PDB file of C-alpha atoms in Angstrom:
ATOM      1  CA  MET A   1       0.000   0.000   0.000  1.00 90.00           C
ATOM      2  CA  GLY A   2       2.862   2.370   0.710  1.00 92.00           C
ATOM      3  CA  ARG A   3       4.140   1.828  -2.805  1.00 94.00           C
ATOM      4  CA  ARG A   4       0.765   2.615  -4.339  1.00 94.00           C
ATOM      5  CA  VAL A   5       0.392   5.765  -2.210  1.00 95.00           C
ATOM      6  CA  VAL A   6       3.826   6.920  -3.397  1.00 96.00           C
ATOM      7  CA  ALA A   7       3.036   6.095  -7.036  1.00 94.00           C
ATOM      8  CA  LEU A   8      -0.338   7.874  -7.096  1.00 95.00           C
ATOM      9  CA  ALA A   9       0.837  10.854  -5.056  1.00 95.00           C
ATOM     10  CA  SER A  10       3.776  11.262  -7.444  1.00 94.00           C
ATOM     11  CA  GLU A  11       1.301  11.788 -10.288  1.00 93.00           C
ATOM     12  CA  ASP A  12      -0.617  14.487  -8.375  1.00 94.00           C
ATOM     13  CA  ASN A  13       0.746  17.953  -9.136  1.00 93.00           C
ATOM     14  CA  SER A  14      -0.857  19.361  -5.986  1.00 95.00           C
ATOM     15  CA  LEU A  15       1.272  17.120  -3.749  1.00 95.00           C
ATOM     16  CA  GLN A  16       4.937  16.852  -2.887  1.00 95.00           C
ATOM     17  CA  ILE A  17       6.284  13.748  -1.191  1.00 96.00           C
ATOM     18  CA  VAL A  18       8.873  14.813   1.374  1.00 95.00           C
ATOM     19  CA  SER A  19       9.543  11.491   3.100  1.00 95.00           C
ATOM     20  CA  ALA A  20       8.943   7.750   2.764  1.00 96.00           C
ATOM     21  CA  ILE A  21       9.438   5.812   6.002  1.00 95.00           C
ATOM     22  CA  ASP A  22       9.747   2.096   6.665  1.00 93.00           C
ATOM     23  CA  HIS A  23      11.380  -0.184   9.218  1.00 91.00           C
ATOM     24  CA  GLU A  24      15.162   0.008   9.386  1.00 91.00           C
ATOM     25  CA  SER A  25      15.391  -3.673   8.403  1.00 92.00           C
ATOM     26  CA  ASN A  26      13.955  -2.996   4.929  1.00 92.00           C
ATOM     27  CA  PRO A  27      16.728  -4.056   2.495  1.00 94.00           C
ATOM     28  CA  ARG A  28      15.715  -1.289   0.037  1.00 94.00           C
ATOM     29  CA  ARG A  29      16.285   1.478   2.580  1.00 95.00           C
ATOM     30  CA  GLY A  30      18.316   4.239   0.933  1.00 96.00           C
ATOM     31  CA  GLN A  31      16.840   3.646  -2.517  1.00 96.00           C
ATOM     32  CA  ASP A  32      14.572   6.152  -4.272  1.00 96.00           C
ATOM     33  CA  ALA A  33      10.967   5.655  -3.088  1.00 96.00           C
ATOM     34  CA  GLY A  34       9.582   6.353  -6.552  1.00 95.00           C
ATOM     35  CA  VAL A  35      11.706   3.619  -8.085  1.00 96.00           C
ATOM     36  CA  ILE A  36      10.702   1.174  -5.336  1.00 96.00           C
ATOM     37  CA  ALA A  37       7.073   1.971  -6.163  1.00 94.00           C
ATOM     38  CA  GLY A  38       7.679   1.175  -9.817  1.00 92.00           C
ATOM     39  CA  PHE A  39       7.547   4.849 -10.739  1.00 87.00           C
ATOM     40  CA  ALA A  40      10.104   7.384 -11.904  1.00 91.00           C
ATOM     41  CA  PRO A  41      12.669   8.666  -9.356  1.00 95.00           C
ATOM     42  CA  ILE A  42      11.193  11.348  -7.058  1.00 95.00           C
ATOM     43  CA  GLY A  43      14.353  12.382  -5.238  1.00 95.00           C
ATOM     44  CA  VAL A  44      13.174  10.951  -1.891  1.00 95.00           C
ATOM     45  CA  ASN A  45      14.956   7.901  -0.504  1.00 96.00           C
ATOM     46  CA  LEU A  46      13.288   5.306   1.680  1.00 96.00           C
ATOM     47  CA  THR A  47      14.367   5.871   5.266  1.00 95.00           C
ATOM     48  CA  SER A  48      13.642   4.812   8.834  1.00 94.00           C
ATOM     49  CA  VAL A  49      14.325   8.315  10.177  1.00 94.00           C
ATOM     50  CA  TRP A  50      11.479  10.741  10.825  1.00 91.00           C
ATOM     51  CA  PRO A  51      11.841  13.806   8.549  1.00 89.00           C
ATOM     52  CA  GLU A  52      13.176  17.113   9.831  1.00 85.00           C
ATOM     53  CA  GLU A  53      11.476  19.038   6.999  1.00 84.00           C
ATOM     54  CA  GLU A  54       8.113  20.711   7.524  1.00 89.00           C
ATOM     55  CA  VAL A  55       5.325  18.222   6.863  1.00 94.00           C
ATOM     56  CA  ASP A  56       1.675  19.101   6.155  1.00 97.00           C
ATOM     57  CA  VAL A  57       0.176  15.631   6.649  1.00 97.00           C
ATOM     58  CA  VAL A  58       1.237  12.011   7.227  1.00 97.00           C
ATOM     59  CA  ILE A  59      -0.388   8.866   5.800  1.00 97.00           C
ATOM     60  CA  ASP A  60       0.138   5.668   7.791  1.00 95.00           C
ATOM     61  CA  PHE A  61      -0.769   2.639   5.667  1.00 92.00           C
ATOM     62  CA  SER A  62       1.385  -0.040   7.226  1.00 90.00           C
ATOM     63  CA  LEU A  63       1.094  -2.505  10.114  1.00 89.00           C
ATOM     64  CA  PRO A  64      -0.076  -2.231  13.736  1.00 91.00           C
ATOM     65  CA  GLU A  65       3.548  -2.641  14.854  1.00 92.00           C
ATOM     66  CA  ALA A  66       4.389   0.736  13.305  1.00 92.00           C
ATOM     67  CA  ILE A  67       1.456   2.869  14.422  1.00 94.00           C
ATOM     68  CA  ASP A  68       2.639   3.774  17.938  1.00 95.00           C
ATOM     69  CA  ARG A  69       5.788   5.515  16.759  1.00 94.00           C
ATOM     70  CA  CYS A  70       3.857   7.258  14.011  1.00 95.00           C
ATOM     71  CA  ILE A  71       1.257   8.610  16.436  1.00 96.00           C
ATOM     72  CA  GLU A  72       3.931   9.795  18.857  1.00 96.00           C
ATOM     73  CA  ASN A  73       5.887  11.618  16.160  1.00 95.00           C
ATOM     74  CA  CYS A  74       2.802  13.287  14.697  1.00 96.00           C
ATOM     75  CA  VAL A  75       1.614  14.471  18.106  1.00 97.00           C
ATOM     76  CA  GLU A  76       5.067  15.765  19.010  1.00 95.00           C
ATOM     77  CA  ALA A  77       5.324  17.715  15.735  1.00 95.00           C
ATOM     78  CA  THR A  78       1.560  18.552  15.602  1.00 96.00           C
ATOM     79  CA  ILE A  79       1.177  17.006  12.137  1.00 97.00           C
ATOM     80  CA  PRO A  80      -2.257  15.902  10.836  1.00 98.00           C
ATOM     81  CA  LEU A  81      -2.433  12.113  10.487  1.00 98.00           C
ATOM     82  CA  VAL A  82      -4.364   9.774   8.183  1.00 98.00           C
ATOM     83  CA  VAL A  83      -4.543   6.239   9.596  1.00 96.00           C
ATOM     84  CA  ALA A  84      -5.502   3.520   7.111  1.00 92.00           C
ATOM     85  CA  THR A  85      -3.797   0.713   9.050  1.00 90.00           C
ATOM     86  CA  THR A  86      -6.173  -1.948  10.380  1.00 85.00           C
ATOM     87  CA  GLY A  87      -5.943  -4.568  13.116  1.00 85.00           C
ATOM     88  CA  LEU A  88      -5.103  -2.069  15.870  1.00 92.00           C
ATOM     89  CA  SER A  89      -5.269  -3.252  19.474  1.00 93.00           C
ATOM     90  CA  GLU A  90      -7.608  -1.644  21.977  1.00 95.00           C
ATOM     91  CA  ALA A  91      -4.631   0.150  23.532  1.00 96.00           C
ATOM     92  CA  GLN A  92      -3.602   1.523  20.131  1.00 96.00           C
ATOM     93  CA  GLN A  93      -7.140   2.642  19.398  1.00 95.00           C
ATOM     94  CA  ALA A  94      -7.228   4.458  22.730  1.00 97.00           C
ATOM     95  CA  LYS A  95      -3.875   6.073  21.924  1.00 97.00           C
ATOM     96  CA  LEU A  96      -5.195   7.231  18.567  1.00 96.00           C
ATOM     97  CA  LYS A  97      -8.325   8.707  20.138  1.00 96.00           C
ATOM     98  CA  ALA A  98      -6.131  10.569  22.639  1.00 97.00           C
ATOM     99  CA  ALA A  99      -4.061  11.909  19.737  1.00 98.00           C
ATOM    100  CA  GLY A 100      -7.282  13.279  18.238  1.00 97.00           C
ATOM    101  CA  GLU A 101      -7.498  15.648  21.195  1.00 98.00           C
ATOM    102  CA  LEU A 102      -4.242  17.254  20.066  1.00 98.00           C
ATOM    103  CA  ILE A 103      -4.099  16.906  16.262  1.00 98.00           C
ATOM    104  CA  PRO A 104      -6.570  16.285  13.410  1.00 98.00           C
ATOM    105  CA  VAL A 105      -6.826  12.572  12.539  1.00 98.00           C
ATOM    106  CA  VAL A 106      -8.698  10.754   9.780  1.00 97.00           C
ATOM    107  CA  TRP A 107      -9.145   7.167  10.923  1.00 95.00           C
ATOM    108  CA  ALA A 108     -11.116   4.636   8.886  1.00 91.00           C
ATOM    109  CA  PRO A 109     -11.039   0.866   8.355  1.00 85.00           C
ATOM    110  CA  SER A 110     -11.307   1.425   4.596  1.00 90.00           C
ATOM    111  CA  MET A 111     -10.270   4.368   2.463  1.00 94.00           C
ATOM    112  CA  SER A 112     -12.303   3.173  -0.530  1.00 93.00           C
ATOM    113  CA  LEU A 113     -14.955   5.538  -1.876  1.00 92.00           C
ATOM    114  CA  ALA A 114     -17.141   2.601  -2.964  1.00 94.00           C
ATOM    115  CA  VAL A 115     -16.846   0.853   0.401  1.00 95.00           C
ATOM    116  CA  ASN A 116     -17.861   3.938   2.355  1.00 94.00           C
ATOM    117  CA  LEU A 117     -20.822   4.613   0.078  1.00 94.00           C
ATOM    118  CA  THR A 118     -21.891   0.976   0.522  1.00 97.00           C
ATOM    119  CA  MET A 119     -21.598   1.400   4.295  1.00 96.00           C
ATOM    120  CA  LYS A 120     -24.018   4.301   4.044  1.00 95.00           C
ATOM    121  CA  LEU A 121     -26.443   2.168   2.021  1.00 96.00           C
ATOM    122  CA  ALA A 122     -26.132  -0.748   4.453  1.00 97.00           C
ATOM    123  CA  ALA A 123     -27.011   1.471   7.407  1.00 96.00           C
ATOM    124  CA  GLU A 124     -30.066   2.802   5.547  1.00 96.00           C
ATOM    125  CA  VAL A 125     -31.241  -0.725   4.667  1.00 98.00           C
ATOM    126  CA  ALA A 126     -30.880  -1.830   8.296  1.00 97.00           C
ATOM    127  CA  GLU A 127     -32.791   1.182   9.570  1.00 96.00           C
ATOM    128  CA  THR A 128     -35.614   0.696   7.058  1.00 97.00           C
ATOM    129  CA  LEU A 129     -36.018  -3.063   7.639  1.00 97.00           C
ATOM    130  CA  ASP A 130     -35.433  -3.158  11.393  1.00 94.00           C
ATOM    131  CA  ASP A 131     -39.085  -3.970  12.158  1.00 93.00           C
ATOM    132  CA  VAL A 132     -39.890  -5.970   9.012  1.00 95.00           C
ATOM    133  CA  ALA A 133     -42.495  -8.707   9.497  1.00 93.00           C
ATOM    134  CA  GLY A 134     -40.809 -12.055  10.103  1.00 93.00           C
ATOM    135  CA  GLY A 135     -37.532 -10.487  11.181  1.00 94.00           C
ATOM    136  CA  LEU A 136     -34.279  -9.463   9.516  1.00 97.00           C
ATOM    137  CA  ASP A 137     -31.131 -11.601   9.313  1.00 97.00           C
ATOM    138  CA  VAL A 138     -27.795  -9.895   8.626  1.00 98.00           C
ATOM    139  CA  GLU A 139     -24.671 -11.770   7.487  1.00 98.00           C
ATOM    140  CA  ILE A 140     -21.346 -10.212   6.448  1.00 98.00           C
ATOM    141  CA  ILE A 141     -19.002 -12.182   4.189  1.00 98.00           C
ATOM    142  CA  GLU A 142     -15.545 -10.768   3.510  1.00 98.00           C
ATOM    143  CA  ARG A 143     -12.830 -12.071   1.192  1.00 97.00           C
ATOM    144  CA  HIS A 144      -9.179 -11.012   1.235  1.00 97.00           C
ATOM    145  CA  HIS A 145      -5.779 -12.252   0.102  1.00 96.00           C
ATOM    146  CA  ARG A 146      -4.012 -15.098   1.870  1.00 96.00           C
ATOM    147  CA  PHE A 147      -1.454 -12.729   3.430  1.00 94.00           C
ATOM    148  CA  LYS A 148      -3.947 -10.722   5.518  1.00 93.00           C
ATOM    149  CA  THR A 149      -3.233 -11.248   9.207  1.00 89.00           C
ATOM    150  CA  ASP A 150      -6.445 -10.020  10.896  1.00 89.00           C
ATOM    151  CA  ALA A 151      -9.942 -11.475  10.646  1.00 93.00           C
ATOM    152  CA  PRO A 152     -12.605 -10.419  10.197  1.00 95.00           C
ATOM    153  CA  SER A 153     -11.445  -7.349   8.337  1.00 93.00           C
ATOM    154  CA  GLY A 154     -11.694  -3.938   9.933  1.00 89.00           C
ATOM    155  CA  THR A 155     -14.077  -3.006   7.121  1.00 92.00           C
ATOM    156  CA  ALA A 156     -16.388  -5.934   7.927  1.00 96.00           C
ATOM    157  CA  LEU A 157     -16.417  -4.934  11.592  1.00 95.00           C
ATOM    158  CA  LYS A 158     -17.262  -1.346  10.628  1.00 93.00           C
ATOM    159  CA  PHE A 159     -20.166  -2.570   8.481  1.00 97.00           C
ATOM    160  CA  GLY A 160     -21.395  -4.505  11.496  1.00 97.00           C
ATOM    161  CA  GLU A 161     -20.982  -1.558  13.835  1.00 96.00           C
ATOM    162  CA  LEU A 162     -22.999   0.761  11.588  1.00 95.00           C
ATOM    163  CA  ILE A 163     -25.749  -1.820  11.075  1.00 97.00           C
ATOM    164  CA  ALA A 164     -25.933  -2.659  14.798  1.00 97.00           C
ATOM    165  CA  LYS A 165     -26.526   1.004  15.610  1.00 96.00           C
ATOM    166  CA  LYS A 166     -29.695   0.824  13.521  1.00 96.00           C
ATOM    167  CA  LEU A 167     -30.857  -2.550  14.870  1.00 96.00           C
ATOM    168  CA  GLY A 168     -30.457  -1.735  18.560  1.00 93.00           C
ATOM    169  CA  PRO A 169     -28.174  -2.395  21.552  1.00 92.00           C
ATOM    170  CA  GLU A 170     -29.313  -6.022  21.930  1.00 94.00           C
ATOM    171  CA  THR A 171     -27.592  -6.979  18.660  1.00 96.00           C
ATOM    172  CA  ARG A 172     -24.928  -9.679  19.067  1.00 96.00           C
ATOM    173  CA  HIS A 173     -21.890 -10.174  16.834  1.00 97.00           C
ATOM    174  CA  VAL A 174     -21.292 -13.830  15.922  1.00 96.00           C
ATOM    175  CA  HIS A 175     -18.017 -14.859  14.267  1.00 96.00           C
ATOM    176  CA  GLY A 176     -18.533 -18.005  12.213  1.00 92.00           C
ATOM    177  CA  ARG A 177     -20.679 -21.010  13.160  1.00 92.00           C
ATOM    178  CA  GLU A 178     -19.852 -24.644  13.835  1.00 91.00           C
ATOM    179  CA  GLY A 179     -21.634 -27.634  15.304  1.00 94.00           C
ATOM    180  CA  GLN A 180     -25.106 -27.680  16.842  1.00 93.00           C
ATOM    181  CA  THR A 181     -25.621 -23.947  17.118  1.00 92.00           C
ATOM    182  CA  GLY A 182     -29.400 -24.032  17.281  1.00 93.00           C
ATOM    183  CA  GLU A 183     -31.675 -21.775  15.284  1.00 93.00           C
ATOM    184  CA  ARG A 184     -30.353 -18.406  14.263  1.00 93.00           C
ATOM    185  CA  THR A 185     -31.589 -15.590  16.479  1.00 90.00           C
ATOM    186  CA  GLN A 186     -32.850 -12.362  14.895  1.00 85.00           C
ATOM    187  CA  SER A 187     -30.670 -10.208  17.129  1.00 92.00           C
ATOM    188  CA  GLU A 188     -27.314 -11.190  15.681  1.00 96.00           C
ATOM    189  CA  ILE A 189     -24.930 -10.216  12.891  1.00 98.00           C
ATOM    190  CA  GLY A 190     -22.844 -13.046  11.460  1.00 97.00           C
ATOM    191  CA  TYR A 191     -19.283 -12.592  10.176  1.00 98.00           C
ATOM    192  CA  HIS A 192     -17.440 -14.920   7.812  1.00 97.00           C
ATOM    193  CA  ALA A 193     -13.821 -14.400   6.702  1.00 97.00           C
ATOM    194  CA  VAL A 194     -12.465 -16.000   3.516  1.00 97.00           C
ATOM    195  CA  ARG A 195      -8.746 -15.887   2.632  1.00 98.00           C
ATOM    196  CA  VAL A 196      -7.917 -16.733  -0.980  1.00 97.00           C
ATOM    197  CA  GLY A 197      -5.098 -15.927  -3.407  1.00 97.00           C
ATOM    198  CA  ASP A 198      -4.419 -12.245  -3.997  1.00 95.00           C
ATOM    199  CA  ASN A 199      -7.953 -10.893  -3.498  1.00 96.00           C
ATOM    200  CA  PRO A 200      -7.502  -7.178  -2.627  1.00 93.00           C
ATOM    201  CA  GLY A 201     -10.828  -6.963  -0.790  1.00 94.00           C
ATOM    202  CA  GLU A 202     -14.465  -7.937  -1.228  1.00 96.00           C
ATOM    203  CA  HIS A 203     -17.453  -7.553   1.107  1.00 98.00           C
ATOM    204  CA  THR A 204     -20.999  -8.866   0.762  1.00 98.00           C
ATOM    205  CA  ILE A 205     -23.703  -7.753   3.188  1.00 98.00           C
ATOM    206  CA  VAL A 206     -26.744 -10.046   3.149  1.00 98.00           C
ATOM    207  CA  PHE A 207     -30.080  -8.831   4.524  1.00 98.00           C
ATOM    208  CA  GLY A 208     -32.332 -11.887   4.678  1.00 97.00           C
ATOM    209  CA  MET A 209     -36.092 -11.777   5.161  1.00 97.00           C
ATOM    210  CA  LEU A 210     -38.802 -14.412   4.771  1.00 96.00           C
ATOM    211  CA  GLY A 211     -39.412 -14.671   1.028  1.00 96.00           C
ATOM    212  CA  GLU A 212     -36.757 -12.225  -0.183  1.00 97.00           C
ATOM    213  CA  ARG A 213     -33.314 -10.813   0.456  1.00 97.00           C
ATOM    214  CA  ILE A 214     -31.067  -7.876  -0.351  1.00 98.00           C
ATOM    215  CA  GLU A 215     -27.350  -8.260  -1.006  1.00 98.00           C
ATOM    216  CA  LEU A 216     -24.940  -5.338  -1.126  1.00 98.00           C
ATOM    217  CA  LYS A 217     -21.588  -6.243  -2.624  1.00 98.00           C
ATOM    218  CA  VAL A 218     -18.494  -4.091  -3.013  1.00 97.00           C
ATOM    219  CA  ALA A 219     -15.235  -5.413  -4.434  1.00 96.00           C
ATOM    220  CA  ALA A 220     -11.857  -3.964  -5.302  1.00 93.00           C
ATOM    221  CA  SER A 221     -10.094  -5.035  -8.502  1.00 93.00           C
ATOM    222  CA  ASN A 222      -6.771  -3.611  -7.269  1.00 90.00           C
ATOM    223  CA  ARG A 223      -5.380  -1.636  -4.337  1.00 89.00           C
ATOM    224  CA  ASP A 224      -5.398   1.784  -5.996  1.00 94.00           C
ATOM    225  CA  CYS A 225      -8.870   2.554  -4.632  1.00 93.00           C
ATOM    226  CA  TYR A 226      -7.467   2.427  -1.092  1.00 93.00           C
ATOM    227  CA  ALA A 227      -4.392   4.497  -1.943  1.00 95.00           C
ATOM    228  CA  SER A 228      -6.366   7.200  -3.774  1.00 95.00           C
ATOM    229  CA  GLY A 229      -8.837   7.355  -0.903  1.00 95.00           C
ATOM    230  CA  ALA A 230      -6.014   7.849   1.613  1.00 96.00           C
ATOM    231  CA  ILE A 231      -4.584  10.632  -0.536  1.00 97.00           C
ATOM    232  CA  ALA A 232      -8.002  12.309  -0.773  1.00 96.00           C
ATOM    233  CA  ALA A 233      -8.308  12.090   3.017  1.00 97.00           C
ATOM    234  CA  ALA A 234      -4.866  13.645   3.447  1.00 97.00           C
ATOM    235  CA  LYS A 235      -5.760  16.596   1.215  1.00 97.00           C
ATOM    236  CA  TRP A 236      -9.037  17.109   3.064  1.00 97.00           C
ATOM    237  CA  LEU A 237      -7.409  16.922   6.507  1.00 97.00           C
ATOM    238  CA  ILE A 238      -4.901  19.742   6.024  1.00 96.00           C
ATOM    239  CA  GLY A 239      -6.085  22.821   7.902  1.00 95.00           C
ATOM    240  CA  ARG A 240      -8.821  21.005   9.860  1.00 97.00           C
ATOM    241  CA  PRO A 241      -9.179  21.521  13.602  1.00 97.00           C
ATOM    242  CA  LYS A 242      -8.053  18.775  15.965  1.00 97.00           C
ATOM    243  CA  GLY A 243     -10.354  15.801  16.318  1.00 97.00           C
ATOM    244  CA  ILE A 244     -11.120  12.317  15.027  1.00 97.00           C
ATOM    245  CA  TYR A 245     -12.642  12.208  11.538  1.00 97.00           C
ATOM    246  CA  ASN A 246     -13.629   9.368   9.200  1.00 94.00           C
ATOM    247  CA  MET A 247     -14.243   8.880   5.488  1.00 93.00           C
ATOM    248  CA  PHE A 248     -17.876   9.894   5.875  1.00 92.00           C
ATOM    249  CA  ASP A 249     -16.539  13.314   6.899  1.00 95.00           C
ATOM    250  CA  VAL A 250     -14.142  13.371   3.943  1.00 95.00           C
ATOM    251  CA  LEU A 251     -16.936  12.495   1.510  1.00 92.00           C
ATOM    252  CA  GLY A 252     -19.477  14.832   3.075  1.00 91.00           C
ATOM    253  CA  LEU A 253     -21.834  12.014   4.095  1.00 86.00           C
ATOM    254  CA  ASP A 254     -24.012  12.102   7.209  1.00 74.00           C
ATOM    255  CA  ALA A 255     -22.880   9.601   9.820  1.00 61.00           C
TER     256      ALA A 255
END
């Protein structure tokens, strides 16, 4: 994802990349970040050292192991921060929320425009069908590449969170089913994680009723949708007051 952010940002005349940071163990450290990204040289070498130059905004699209240092550096230098990294621990989430009291932060489980629009639609479907005769069953199926380390995806969990807000506080979150589980209750959201090949991300939200169903499906064909969304969030965040924002804010959608 870092490579795609570098590649797409390099093509944007309104942006200037001033630093590209990775772990010090990266064997390509010291090489031009544009070349590493499969792009033309940009005159910025991959480094593990935080930049001394003035920075308008930082995009973190890495791993949970890297987020703590990133948050600390951004808070210390009062730099706006876009966090697209998923799988954060509860302690890291709390740290990020605390950072939002000092700097502006865009934090979202998915930077995709299509995903966030589908989240909006899913919440509206849940709200409309909450009291449907016969009850409403909600299942979330997500597919990702074999290398993904967290399950279910942060995006799937966000879908569930938004839907649960419309269905009520009694809603339970059930992760997979096995054995004699008994009949499905109407107050639960089911999650199912599939890991196959190089799938960059696919989510299907099933709203089942007696006699009919609605399925919302959103799928990425490559990772550029996430990189371009993170870049759009970074542009939007510059100049904003401190606080925690999400992609609904960036896109001008009501929560």
